[in-house]
mmCIF file of C-alpha atoms in Angstrom:
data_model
loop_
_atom_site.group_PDB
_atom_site.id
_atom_site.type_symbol
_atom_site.label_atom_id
_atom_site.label_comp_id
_atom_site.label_asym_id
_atom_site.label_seq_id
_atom_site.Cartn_x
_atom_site.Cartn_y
_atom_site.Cartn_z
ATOM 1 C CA UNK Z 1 -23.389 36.704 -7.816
ATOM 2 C CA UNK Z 2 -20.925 36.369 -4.950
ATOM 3 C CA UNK Z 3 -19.941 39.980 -3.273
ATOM 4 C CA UNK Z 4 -17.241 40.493 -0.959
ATOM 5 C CA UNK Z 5 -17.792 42.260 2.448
ATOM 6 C CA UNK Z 6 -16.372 46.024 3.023
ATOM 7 C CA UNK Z 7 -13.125 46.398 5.081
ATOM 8 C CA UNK Z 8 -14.539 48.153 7.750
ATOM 9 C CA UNK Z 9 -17.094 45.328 8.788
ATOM 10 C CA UNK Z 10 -15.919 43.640 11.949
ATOM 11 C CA UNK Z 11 -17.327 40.098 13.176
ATOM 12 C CA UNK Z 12 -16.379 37.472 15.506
ATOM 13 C CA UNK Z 13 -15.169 35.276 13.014
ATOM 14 C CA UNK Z 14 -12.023 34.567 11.461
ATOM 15 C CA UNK Z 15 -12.769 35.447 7.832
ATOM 16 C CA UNK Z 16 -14.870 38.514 6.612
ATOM 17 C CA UNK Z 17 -18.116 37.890 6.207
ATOM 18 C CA UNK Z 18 -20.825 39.281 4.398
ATOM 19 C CA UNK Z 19 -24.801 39.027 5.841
ATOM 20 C CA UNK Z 20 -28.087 40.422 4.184
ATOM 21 C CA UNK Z 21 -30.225 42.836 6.450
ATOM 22 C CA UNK Z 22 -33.257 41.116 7.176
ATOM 23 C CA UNK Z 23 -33.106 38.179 9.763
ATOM 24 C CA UNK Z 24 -34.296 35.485 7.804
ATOM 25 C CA UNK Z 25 -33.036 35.154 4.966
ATOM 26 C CA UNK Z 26 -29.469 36.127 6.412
ATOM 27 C CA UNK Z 27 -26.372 34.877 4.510
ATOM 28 C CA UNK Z 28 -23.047 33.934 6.086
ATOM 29 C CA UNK Z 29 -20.283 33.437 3.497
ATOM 30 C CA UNK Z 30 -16.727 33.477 3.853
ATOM 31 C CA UNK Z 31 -15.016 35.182 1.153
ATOM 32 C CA UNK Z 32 -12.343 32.488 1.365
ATOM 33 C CA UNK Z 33 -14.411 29.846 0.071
ATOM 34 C CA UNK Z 34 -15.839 31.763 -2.811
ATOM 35 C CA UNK Z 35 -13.548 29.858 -5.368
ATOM 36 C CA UNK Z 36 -14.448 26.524 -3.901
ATOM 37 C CA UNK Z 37 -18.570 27.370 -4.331
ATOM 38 C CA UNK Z 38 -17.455 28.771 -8.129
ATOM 39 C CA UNK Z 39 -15.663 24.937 -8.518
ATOM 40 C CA UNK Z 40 -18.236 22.499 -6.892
ATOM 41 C CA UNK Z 41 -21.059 23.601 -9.001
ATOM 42 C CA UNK Z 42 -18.797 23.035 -12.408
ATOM 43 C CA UNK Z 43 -18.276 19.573 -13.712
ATOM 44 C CA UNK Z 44 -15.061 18.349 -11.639
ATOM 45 C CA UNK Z 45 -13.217 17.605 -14.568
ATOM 46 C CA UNK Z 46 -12.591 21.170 -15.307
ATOM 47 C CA UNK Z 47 -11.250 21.604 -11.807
ATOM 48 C CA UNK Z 48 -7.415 20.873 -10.903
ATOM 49 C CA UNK Z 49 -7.064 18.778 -8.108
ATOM 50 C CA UNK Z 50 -4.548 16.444 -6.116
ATOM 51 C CA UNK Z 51 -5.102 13.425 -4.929
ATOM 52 C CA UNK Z 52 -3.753 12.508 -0.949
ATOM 53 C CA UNK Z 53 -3.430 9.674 0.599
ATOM 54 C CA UNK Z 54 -5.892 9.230 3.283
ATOM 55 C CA UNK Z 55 -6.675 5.578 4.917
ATOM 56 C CA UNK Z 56 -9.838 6.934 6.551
ATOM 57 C CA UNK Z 57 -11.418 7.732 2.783
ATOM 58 C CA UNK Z 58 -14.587 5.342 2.477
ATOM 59 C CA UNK Z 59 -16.301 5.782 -0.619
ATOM 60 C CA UNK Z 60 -18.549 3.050 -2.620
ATOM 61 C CA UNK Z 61 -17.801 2.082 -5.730
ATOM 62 C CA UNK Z 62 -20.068 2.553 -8.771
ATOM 63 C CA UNK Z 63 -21.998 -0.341 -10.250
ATOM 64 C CA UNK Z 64 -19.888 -0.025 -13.106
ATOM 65 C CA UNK Z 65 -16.653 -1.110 -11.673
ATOM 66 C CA UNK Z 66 -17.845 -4.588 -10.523
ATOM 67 C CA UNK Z 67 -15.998 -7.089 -12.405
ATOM 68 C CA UNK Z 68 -16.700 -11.171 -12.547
ATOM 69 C CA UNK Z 69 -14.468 -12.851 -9.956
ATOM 70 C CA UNK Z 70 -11.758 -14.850 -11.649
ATOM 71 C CA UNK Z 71 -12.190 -18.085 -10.284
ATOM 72 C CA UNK Z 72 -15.843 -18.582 -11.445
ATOM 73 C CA UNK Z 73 -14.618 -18.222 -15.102
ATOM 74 C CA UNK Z 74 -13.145 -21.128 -17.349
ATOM 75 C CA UNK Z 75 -10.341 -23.730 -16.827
ATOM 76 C CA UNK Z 76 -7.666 -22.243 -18.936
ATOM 77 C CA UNK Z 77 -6.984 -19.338 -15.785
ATOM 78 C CA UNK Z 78 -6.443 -22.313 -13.556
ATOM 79 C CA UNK Z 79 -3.812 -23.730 -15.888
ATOM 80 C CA UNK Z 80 -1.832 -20.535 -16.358
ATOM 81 C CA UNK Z 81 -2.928 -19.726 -12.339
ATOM 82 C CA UNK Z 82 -1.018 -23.391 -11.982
ATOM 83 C CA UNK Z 83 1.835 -23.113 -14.025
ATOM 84 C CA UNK Z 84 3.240 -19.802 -12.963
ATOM 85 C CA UNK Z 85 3.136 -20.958 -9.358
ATOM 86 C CA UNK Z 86 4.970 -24.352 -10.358
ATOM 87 C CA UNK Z 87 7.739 -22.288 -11.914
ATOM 88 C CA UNK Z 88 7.915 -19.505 -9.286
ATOM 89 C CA UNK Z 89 7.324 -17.177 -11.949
ATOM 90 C CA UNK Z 90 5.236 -13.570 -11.416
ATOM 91 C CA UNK Z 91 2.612 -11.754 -13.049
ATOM 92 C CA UNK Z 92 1.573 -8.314 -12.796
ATOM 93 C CA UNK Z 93 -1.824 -9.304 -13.134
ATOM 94 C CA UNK Z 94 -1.685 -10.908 -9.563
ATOM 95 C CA UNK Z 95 1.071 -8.887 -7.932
ATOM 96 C CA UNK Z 96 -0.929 -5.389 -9.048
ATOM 97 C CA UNK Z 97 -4.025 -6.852 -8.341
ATOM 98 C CA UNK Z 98 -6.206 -6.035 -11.940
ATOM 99 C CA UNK Z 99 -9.908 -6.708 -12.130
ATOM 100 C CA UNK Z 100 -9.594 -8.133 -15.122
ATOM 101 C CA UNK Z 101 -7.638 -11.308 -14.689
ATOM 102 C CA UNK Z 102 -9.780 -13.566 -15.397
ATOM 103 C CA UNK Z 103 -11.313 -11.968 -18.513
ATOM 104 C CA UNK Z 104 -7.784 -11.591 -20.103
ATOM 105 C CA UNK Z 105 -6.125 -14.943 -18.869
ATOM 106 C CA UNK Z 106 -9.488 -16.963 -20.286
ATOM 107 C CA UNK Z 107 -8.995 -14.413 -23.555
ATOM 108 C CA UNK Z 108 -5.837 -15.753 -23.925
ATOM 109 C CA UNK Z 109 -3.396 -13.079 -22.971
ATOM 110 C CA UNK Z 110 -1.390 -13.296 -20.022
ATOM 111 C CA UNK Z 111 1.276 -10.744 -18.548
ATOM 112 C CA UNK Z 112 4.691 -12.319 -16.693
ATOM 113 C CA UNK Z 113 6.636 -9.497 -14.448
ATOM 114 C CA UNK Z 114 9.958 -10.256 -14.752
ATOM 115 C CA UNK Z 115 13.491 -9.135 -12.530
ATOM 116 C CA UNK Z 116 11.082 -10.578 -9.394
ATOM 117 C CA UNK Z 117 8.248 -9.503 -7.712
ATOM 118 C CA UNK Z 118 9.828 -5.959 -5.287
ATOM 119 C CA UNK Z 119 10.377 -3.227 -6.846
ATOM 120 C CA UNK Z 120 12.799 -0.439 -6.557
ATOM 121 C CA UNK Z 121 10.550 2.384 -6.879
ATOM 122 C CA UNK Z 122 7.618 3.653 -4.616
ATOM 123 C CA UNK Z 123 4.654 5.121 -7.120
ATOM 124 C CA UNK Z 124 1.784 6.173 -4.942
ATOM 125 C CA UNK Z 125 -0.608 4.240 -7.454
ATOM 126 C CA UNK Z 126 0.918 0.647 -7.293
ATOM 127 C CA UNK Z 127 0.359 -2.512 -4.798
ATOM 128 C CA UNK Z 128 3.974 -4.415 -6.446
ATOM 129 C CA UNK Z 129 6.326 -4.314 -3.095
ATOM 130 C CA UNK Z 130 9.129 -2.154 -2.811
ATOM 131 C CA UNK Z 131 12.480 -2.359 -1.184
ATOM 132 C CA UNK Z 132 15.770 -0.285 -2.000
ATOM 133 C CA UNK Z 133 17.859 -3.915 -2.088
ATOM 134 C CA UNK Z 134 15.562 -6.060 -3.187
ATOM 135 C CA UNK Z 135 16.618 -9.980 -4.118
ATOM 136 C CA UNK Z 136 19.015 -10.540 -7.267
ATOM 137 C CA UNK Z 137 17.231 -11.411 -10.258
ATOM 138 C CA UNK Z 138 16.856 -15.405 -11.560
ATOM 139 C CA UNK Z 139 19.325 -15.569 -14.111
ATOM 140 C CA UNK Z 140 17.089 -18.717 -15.080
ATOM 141 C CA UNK Z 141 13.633 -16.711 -15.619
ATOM 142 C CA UNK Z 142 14.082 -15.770 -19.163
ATOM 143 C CA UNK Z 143 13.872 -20.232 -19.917
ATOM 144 C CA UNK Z 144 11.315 -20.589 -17.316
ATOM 145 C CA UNK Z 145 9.684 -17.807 -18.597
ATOM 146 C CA UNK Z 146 9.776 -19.363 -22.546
ATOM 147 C CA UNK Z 147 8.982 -22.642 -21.476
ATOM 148 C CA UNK Z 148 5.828 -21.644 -19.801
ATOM 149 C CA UNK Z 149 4.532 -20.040 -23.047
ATOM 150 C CA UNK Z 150 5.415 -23.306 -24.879
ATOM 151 C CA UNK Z 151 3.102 -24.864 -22.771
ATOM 152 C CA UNK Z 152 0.216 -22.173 -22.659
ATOM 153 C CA UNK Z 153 -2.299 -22.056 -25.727
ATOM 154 C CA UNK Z 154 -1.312 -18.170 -25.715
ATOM 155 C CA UNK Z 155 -0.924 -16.397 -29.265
ATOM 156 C CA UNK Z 156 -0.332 -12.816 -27.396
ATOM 157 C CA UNK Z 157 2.511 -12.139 -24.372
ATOM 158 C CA UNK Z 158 2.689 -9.241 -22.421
ATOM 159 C CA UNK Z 159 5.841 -8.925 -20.248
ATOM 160 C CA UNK Z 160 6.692 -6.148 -17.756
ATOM 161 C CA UNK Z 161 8.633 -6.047 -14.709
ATOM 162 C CA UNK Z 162 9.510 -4.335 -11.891
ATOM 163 C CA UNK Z 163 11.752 -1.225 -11.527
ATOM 164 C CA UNK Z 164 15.563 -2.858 -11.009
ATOM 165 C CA UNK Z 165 17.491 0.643 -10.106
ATOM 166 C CA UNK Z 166 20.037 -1.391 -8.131
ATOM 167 C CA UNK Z 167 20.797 -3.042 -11.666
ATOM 168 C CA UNK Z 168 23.144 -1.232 -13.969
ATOM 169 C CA UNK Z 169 20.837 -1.410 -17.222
ATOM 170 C CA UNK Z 170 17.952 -1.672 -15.142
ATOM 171 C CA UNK Z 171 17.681 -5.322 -16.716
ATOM 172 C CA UNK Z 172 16.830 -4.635 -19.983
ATOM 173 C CA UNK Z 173 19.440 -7.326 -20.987
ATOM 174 C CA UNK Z 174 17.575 -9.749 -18.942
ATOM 175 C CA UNK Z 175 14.381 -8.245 -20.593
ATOM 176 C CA UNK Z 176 15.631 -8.523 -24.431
ATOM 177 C CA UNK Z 177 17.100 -12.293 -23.538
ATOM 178 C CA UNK Z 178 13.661 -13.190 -22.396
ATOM 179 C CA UNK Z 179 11.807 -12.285 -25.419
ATOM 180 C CA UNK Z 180 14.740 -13.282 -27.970
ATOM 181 C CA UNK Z 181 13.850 -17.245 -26.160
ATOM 182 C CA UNK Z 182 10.584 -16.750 -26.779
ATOM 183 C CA UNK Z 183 10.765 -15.822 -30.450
ATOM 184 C CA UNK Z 184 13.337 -19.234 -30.437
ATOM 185 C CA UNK Z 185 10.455 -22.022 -28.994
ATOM 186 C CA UNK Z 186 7.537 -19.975 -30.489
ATOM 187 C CA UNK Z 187 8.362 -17.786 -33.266
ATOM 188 C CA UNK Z 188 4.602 -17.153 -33.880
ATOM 189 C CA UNK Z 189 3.879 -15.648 -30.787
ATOM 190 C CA UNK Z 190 3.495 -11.498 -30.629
ATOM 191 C CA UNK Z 191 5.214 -10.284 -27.709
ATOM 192 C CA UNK Z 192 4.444 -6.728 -25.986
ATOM 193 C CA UNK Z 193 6.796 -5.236 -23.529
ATOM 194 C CA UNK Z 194 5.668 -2.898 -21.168
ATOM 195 C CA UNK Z 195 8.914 -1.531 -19.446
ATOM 196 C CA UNK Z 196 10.084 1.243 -16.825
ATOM 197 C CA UNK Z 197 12.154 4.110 -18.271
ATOM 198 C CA UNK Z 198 15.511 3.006 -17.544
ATOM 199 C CA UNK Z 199 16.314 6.120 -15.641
ATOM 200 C CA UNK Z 200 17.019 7.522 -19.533
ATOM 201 C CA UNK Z 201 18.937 5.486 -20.314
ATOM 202 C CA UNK Z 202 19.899 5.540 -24.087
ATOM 203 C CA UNK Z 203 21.640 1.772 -24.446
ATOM 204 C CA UNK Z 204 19.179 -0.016 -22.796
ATOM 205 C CA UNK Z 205 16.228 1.460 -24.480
ATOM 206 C CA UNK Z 206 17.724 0.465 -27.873
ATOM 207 C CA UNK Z 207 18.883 -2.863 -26.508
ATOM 208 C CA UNK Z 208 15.110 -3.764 -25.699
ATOM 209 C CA UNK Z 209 13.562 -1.886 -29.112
ATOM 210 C CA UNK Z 210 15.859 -4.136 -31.231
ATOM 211 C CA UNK Z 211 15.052 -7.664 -29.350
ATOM 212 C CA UNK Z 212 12.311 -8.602 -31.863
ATOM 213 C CA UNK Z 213 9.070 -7.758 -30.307
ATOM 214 C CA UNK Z 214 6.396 -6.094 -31.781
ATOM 215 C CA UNK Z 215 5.238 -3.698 -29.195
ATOM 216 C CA UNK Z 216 7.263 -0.997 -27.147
ATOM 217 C CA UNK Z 217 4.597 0.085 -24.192
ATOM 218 C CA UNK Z 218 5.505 2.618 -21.666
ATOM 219 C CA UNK Z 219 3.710 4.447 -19.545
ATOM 220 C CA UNK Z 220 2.835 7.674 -18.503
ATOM 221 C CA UNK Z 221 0.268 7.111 -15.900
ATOM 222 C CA UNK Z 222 -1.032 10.321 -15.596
ATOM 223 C CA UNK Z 223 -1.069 14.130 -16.845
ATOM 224 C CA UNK Z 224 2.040 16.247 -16.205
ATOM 225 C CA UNK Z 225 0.912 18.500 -13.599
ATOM 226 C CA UNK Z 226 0.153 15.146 -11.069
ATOM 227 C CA UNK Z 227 3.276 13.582 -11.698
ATOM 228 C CA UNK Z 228 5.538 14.431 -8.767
ATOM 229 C CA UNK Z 229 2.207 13.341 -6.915
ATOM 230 C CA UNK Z 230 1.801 9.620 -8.338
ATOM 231 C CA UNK Z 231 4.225 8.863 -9.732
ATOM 232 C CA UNK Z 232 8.053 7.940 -7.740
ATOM 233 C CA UNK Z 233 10.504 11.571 -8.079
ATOM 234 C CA UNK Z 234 13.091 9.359 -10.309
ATOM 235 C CA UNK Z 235 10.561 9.243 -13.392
ATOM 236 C CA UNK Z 236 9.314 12.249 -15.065
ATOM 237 C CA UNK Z 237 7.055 13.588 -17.582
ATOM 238 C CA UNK Z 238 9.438 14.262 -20.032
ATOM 239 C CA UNK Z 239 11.667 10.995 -19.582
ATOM 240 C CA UNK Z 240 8.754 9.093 -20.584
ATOM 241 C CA UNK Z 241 7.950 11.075 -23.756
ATOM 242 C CA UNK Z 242 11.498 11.207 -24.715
ATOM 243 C CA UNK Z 243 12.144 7.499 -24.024
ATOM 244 C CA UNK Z 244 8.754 6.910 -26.450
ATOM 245 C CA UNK Z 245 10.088 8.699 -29.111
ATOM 246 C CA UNK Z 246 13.882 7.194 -28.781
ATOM 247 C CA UNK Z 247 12.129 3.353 -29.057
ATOM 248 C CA UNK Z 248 10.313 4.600 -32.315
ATOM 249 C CA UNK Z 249 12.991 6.055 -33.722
ATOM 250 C CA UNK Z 250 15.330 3.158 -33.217
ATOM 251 C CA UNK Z 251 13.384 0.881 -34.316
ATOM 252 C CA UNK Z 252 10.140 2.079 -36.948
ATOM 253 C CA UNK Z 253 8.538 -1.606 -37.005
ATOM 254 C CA UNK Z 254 7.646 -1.020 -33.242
ATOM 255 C CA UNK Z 255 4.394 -0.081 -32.337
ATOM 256 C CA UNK Z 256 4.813 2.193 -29.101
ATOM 257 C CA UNK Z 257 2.228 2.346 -26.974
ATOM 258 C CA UNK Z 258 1.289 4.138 -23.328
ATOM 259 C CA UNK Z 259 -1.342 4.102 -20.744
ATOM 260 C CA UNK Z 260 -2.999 7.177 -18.319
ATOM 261 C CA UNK Z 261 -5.304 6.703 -15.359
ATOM 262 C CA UNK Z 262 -8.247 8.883 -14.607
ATOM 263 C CA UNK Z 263 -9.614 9.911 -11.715
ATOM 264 C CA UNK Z 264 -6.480 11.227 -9.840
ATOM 265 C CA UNK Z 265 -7.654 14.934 -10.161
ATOM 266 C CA UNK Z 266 -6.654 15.849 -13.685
ATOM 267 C CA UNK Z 267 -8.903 18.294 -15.880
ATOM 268 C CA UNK Z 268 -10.163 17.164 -19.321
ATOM 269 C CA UNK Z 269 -7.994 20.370 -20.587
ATOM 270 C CA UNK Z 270 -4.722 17.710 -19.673
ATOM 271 C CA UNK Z 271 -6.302 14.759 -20.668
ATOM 272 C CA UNK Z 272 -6.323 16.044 -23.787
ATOM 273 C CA UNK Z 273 -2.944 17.788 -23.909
ATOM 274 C CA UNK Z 274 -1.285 14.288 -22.595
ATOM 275 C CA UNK Z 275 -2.923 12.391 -25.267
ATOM 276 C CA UNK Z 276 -1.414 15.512 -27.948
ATOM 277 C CA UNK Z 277 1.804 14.650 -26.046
ATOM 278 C CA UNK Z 278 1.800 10.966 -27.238
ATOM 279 C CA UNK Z 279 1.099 11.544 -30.481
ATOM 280 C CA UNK Z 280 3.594 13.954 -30.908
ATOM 281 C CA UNK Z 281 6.349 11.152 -30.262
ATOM 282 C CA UNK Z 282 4.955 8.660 -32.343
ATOM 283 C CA UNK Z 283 2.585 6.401 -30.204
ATOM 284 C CA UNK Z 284 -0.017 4.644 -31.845
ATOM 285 C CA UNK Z 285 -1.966 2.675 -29.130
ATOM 286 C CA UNK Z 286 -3.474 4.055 -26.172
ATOM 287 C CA UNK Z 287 -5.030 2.790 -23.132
ATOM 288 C CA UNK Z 288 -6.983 4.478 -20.554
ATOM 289 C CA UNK Z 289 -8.679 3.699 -17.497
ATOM 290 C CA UNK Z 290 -9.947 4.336 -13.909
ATOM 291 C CA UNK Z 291 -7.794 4.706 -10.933
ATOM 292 C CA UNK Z 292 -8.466 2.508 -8.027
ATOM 293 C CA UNK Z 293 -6.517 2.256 -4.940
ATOM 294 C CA UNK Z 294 -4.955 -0.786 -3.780
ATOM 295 C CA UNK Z 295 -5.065 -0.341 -0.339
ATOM 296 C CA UNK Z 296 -5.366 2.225 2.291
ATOM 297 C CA UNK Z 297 -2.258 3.758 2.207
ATOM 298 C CA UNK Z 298 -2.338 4.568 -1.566
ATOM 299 C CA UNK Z 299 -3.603 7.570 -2.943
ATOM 300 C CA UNK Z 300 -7.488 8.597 -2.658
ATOM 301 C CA UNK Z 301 -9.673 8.425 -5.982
ATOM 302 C CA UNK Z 302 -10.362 11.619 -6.567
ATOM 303 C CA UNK Z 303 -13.215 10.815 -9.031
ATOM 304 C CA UNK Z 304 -14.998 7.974 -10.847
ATOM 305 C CA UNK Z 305 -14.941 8.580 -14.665
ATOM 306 C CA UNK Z 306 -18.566 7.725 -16.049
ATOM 307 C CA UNK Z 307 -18.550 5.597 -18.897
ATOM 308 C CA UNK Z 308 -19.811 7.230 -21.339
ATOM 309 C CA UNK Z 309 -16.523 9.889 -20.177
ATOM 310 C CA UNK Z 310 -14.572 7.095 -21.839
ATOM 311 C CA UNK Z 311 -15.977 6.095 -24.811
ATOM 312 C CA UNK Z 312 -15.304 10.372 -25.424
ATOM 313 C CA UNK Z 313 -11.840 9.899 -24.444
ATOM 314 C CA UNK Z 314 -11.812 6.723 -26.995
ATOM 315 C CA UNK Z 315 -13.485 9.237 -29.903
ATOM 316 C CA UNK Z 316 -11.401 11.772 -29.298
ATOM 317 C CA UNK Z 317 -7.901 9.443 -29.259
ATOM 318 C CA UNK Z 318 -9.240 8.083 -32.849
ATOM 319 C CA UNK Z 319 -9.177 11.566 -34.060
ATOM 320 C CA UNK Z 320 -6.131 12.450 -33.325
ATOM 321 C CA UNK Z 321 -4.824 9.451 -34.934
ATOM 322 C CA UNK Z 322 -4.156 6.804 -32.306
ATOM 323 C CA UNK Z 323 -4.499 3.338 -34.553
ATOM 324 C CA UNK Z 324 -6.028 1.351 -31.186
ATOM 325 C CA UNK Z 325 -7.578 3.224 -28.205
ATOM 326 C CA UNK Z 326 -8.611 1.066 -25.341
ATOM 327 C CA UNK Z 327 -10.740 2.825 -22.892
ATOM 328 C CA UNK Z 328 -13.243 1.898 -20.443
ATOM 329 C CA UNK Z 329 -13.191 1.767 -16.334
ATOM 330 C CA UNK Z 330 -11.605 -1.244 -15.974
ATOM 331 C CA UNK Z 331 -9.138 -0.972 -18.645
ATOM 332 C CA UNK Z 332 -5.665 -1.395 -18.099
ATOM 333 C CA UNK Z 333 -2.283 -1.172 -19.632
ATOM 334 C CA UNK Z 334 -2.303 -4.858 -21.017
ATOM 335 C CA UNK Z 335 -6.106 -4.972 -21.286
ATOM 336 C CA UNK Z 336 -7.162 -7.407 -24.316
ATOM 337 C CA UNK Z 337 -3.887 -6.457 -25.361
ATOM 338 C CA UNK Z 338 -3.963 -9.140 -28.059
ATOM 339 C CA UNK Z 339 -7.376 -8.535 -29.168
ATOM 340 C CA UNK Z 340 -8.262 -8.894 -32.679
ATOM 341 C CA UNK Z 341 -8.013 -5.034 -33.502
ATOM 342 C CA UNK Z 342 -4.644 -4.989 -32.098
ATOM 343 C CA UNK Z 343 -3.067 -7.812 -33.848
ATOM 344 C CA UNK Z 344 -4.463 -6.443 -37.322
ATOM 345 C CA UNK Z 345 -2.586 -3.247 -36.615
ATOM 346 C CA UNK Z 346 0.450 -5.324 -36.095
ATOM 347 C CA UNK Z 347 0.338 -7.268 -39.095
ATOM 348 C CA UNK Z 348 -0.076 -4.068 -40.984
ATOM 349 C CA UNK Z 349 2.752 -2.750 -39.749
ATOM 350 C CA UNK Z 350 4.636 -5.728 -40.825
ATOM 351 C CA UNK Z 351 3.194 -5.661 -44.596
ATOM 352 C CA UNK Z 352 4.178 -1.817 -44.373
ATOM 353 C CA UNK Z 353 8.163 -2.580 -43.443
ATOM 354 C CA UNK Z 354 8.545 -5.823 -45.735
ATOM 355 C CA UNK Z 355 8.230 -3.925 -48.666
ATOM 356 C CA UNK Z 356 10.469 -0.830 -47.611
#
């Protein structure tokens, strides 16, 4: 039990403090701090926090986010490693830096950024380059783009790409041509598109939801209270959800999916309120995993999620009805996106539409 010192005590220190009578066992404790010795002895996922960035933060990682270096694993990441460079193309999986490259390239899933490689948008969270101006788009990626798939021995695609502000629709014309040449050399293949928010805008969401893929992914990175903190001031909370719900509703066959990191200070109270959030609109596939920064001059983990703290978060996600819940440390937006589970669910949702 914590009690606060009488007014009329008077010590040398800045803050009141309160001390027991006899010598030894005296007690300094400055009423100020009372909250924080309430918060560090409860589990810190019940305690709202921010994350800073602060390039002199040294902490070790746990054992459990050591992942296999990509080069020791099989040939087929050197082919895709190959081709992209011979056709100057760009993939989030290099340009963001993931752990898991080399598990998901050698899985056979692979994730092109298209629009370039800088982006227009500054998220606290994200190695990709920025710029306000950066270089005009290749009007020639879409082909390059489907012509490199022709060649892989891929049966999944992810493509995202960079924030284009500078462009009018953001590029989602660029975006829906790329995945329309696809469908045209490999009609087979399941495409995923995990795209910005368009600054809201209404035209270019339904020009992507109607360009025959079979996943709509956006993201919402993290809980709604950190989101002026991580995320760059143009995108919002609410934009995201709305832009979810807009790409569902546009287009039924989609399945929508969305991503949150952990470890940026949020409580379990939002974790869970973010995931109600996404089912509210309609999303079906969820992915969630641990935050770690790029460099130095990216925002501070806050906290390393345990585990076991993910398989709940996968438990709970099931319950509320997500159809494909993807969570683990080293999980990622596009992680095993074209795993067994998640082409099933696909299919289904094919079967369902044919016969409506």
């Amino acid at each position: 039990m914590f009690v606060t010192e009488p007014f009329h005590v008077r010590t040398k220190y800045k803050y009141p403090l309160w001390s027991l009578t006899r010598k030894k066992n005296r007690l300094l404790i400055q009423t100020r701090t009372y909250l924080f010795i309430i918060a560090s002895n409860k589990d810190k996922s019940q305690v709202p926090q921010v994350p800073i960035v602060s390039p002199n933060q040294k902490t070790s990682k746990p054992e459990w986010l050591r992942a296999i270096a990509p080069e020791r694993v099989h040939s087929r990441f050197r082919q895709l490693k190959d081709t992209v460079a011979e056709l100057g193309l760009h993939t989030v999986c290099e340009e963001a830096q993931c752990p898991n490259i080399g598990e998901c390239w050698n899985g056979g899933t692979a994730t092109v950024m298209l629009l370039g490689d800088t982006c227009t948008r500054g998220c606290r969270f994200c190695a990709v380059k920025t710029s306000n101006r950066p270089p005009p788009p290749d009007p020639l990626e879409p082909f390059k783009v489907a012509q490199a798939l022709a060649e892989w021995n891929l049966d999944y695609v992810v493509l995202t790409s960079v924030d284009r502000d500078d462009i009018l629709d953001g590029g989602a014309d660029h975006f829906a041509r790329t995945v329309e040449l696809i469908k045209l050399v490999k009609p087979e293949m399941l495409v995923e598109c995990l795209v910005g928010d368009f600054s809201g805008n209404r035209q270019s969401v339904e020009r992507l939801a109607t360009c025959g893929m079979e996943v709509f992914a956006h993201n919402l990175e993290t809980v709604a209270r950190l989101q002026k903190y991580v995320r760059d001031r143009r995108a919002n909370y609410q934009q995201s959800l709305d832009m979810l719900r807009e790409a569902k509703k546009l287009n039924p066959r989609l399945i929508t999916k969305s991503s949150i990191m952990l470890g940026l200070g949020e409580t379990d109270l939002e974790v869970k309120q973010t995931m109600l959030d996404l089912r509210k609109v309609g999303v079906e596939a969820l992915t969630l995993g641990q935050y770690l920064r790029p460099t130095p001059q990216h925002l501070n983990v806050v906290e390393y999620i345990t585990p076991e703290r993910f398989d709940h978060w996968k438990r709970n996600g099931l319950e509320m009805g997500f159809l494909y819940v993807a969570s683990g440390p080293l999980v990622r937006s596009s992680y095993k996106a074209g795993e067994y589970y998640m082409k099933n669910i696909i299919e289904s949702q094919k079967n369902i539409h044919s016969y409506e």
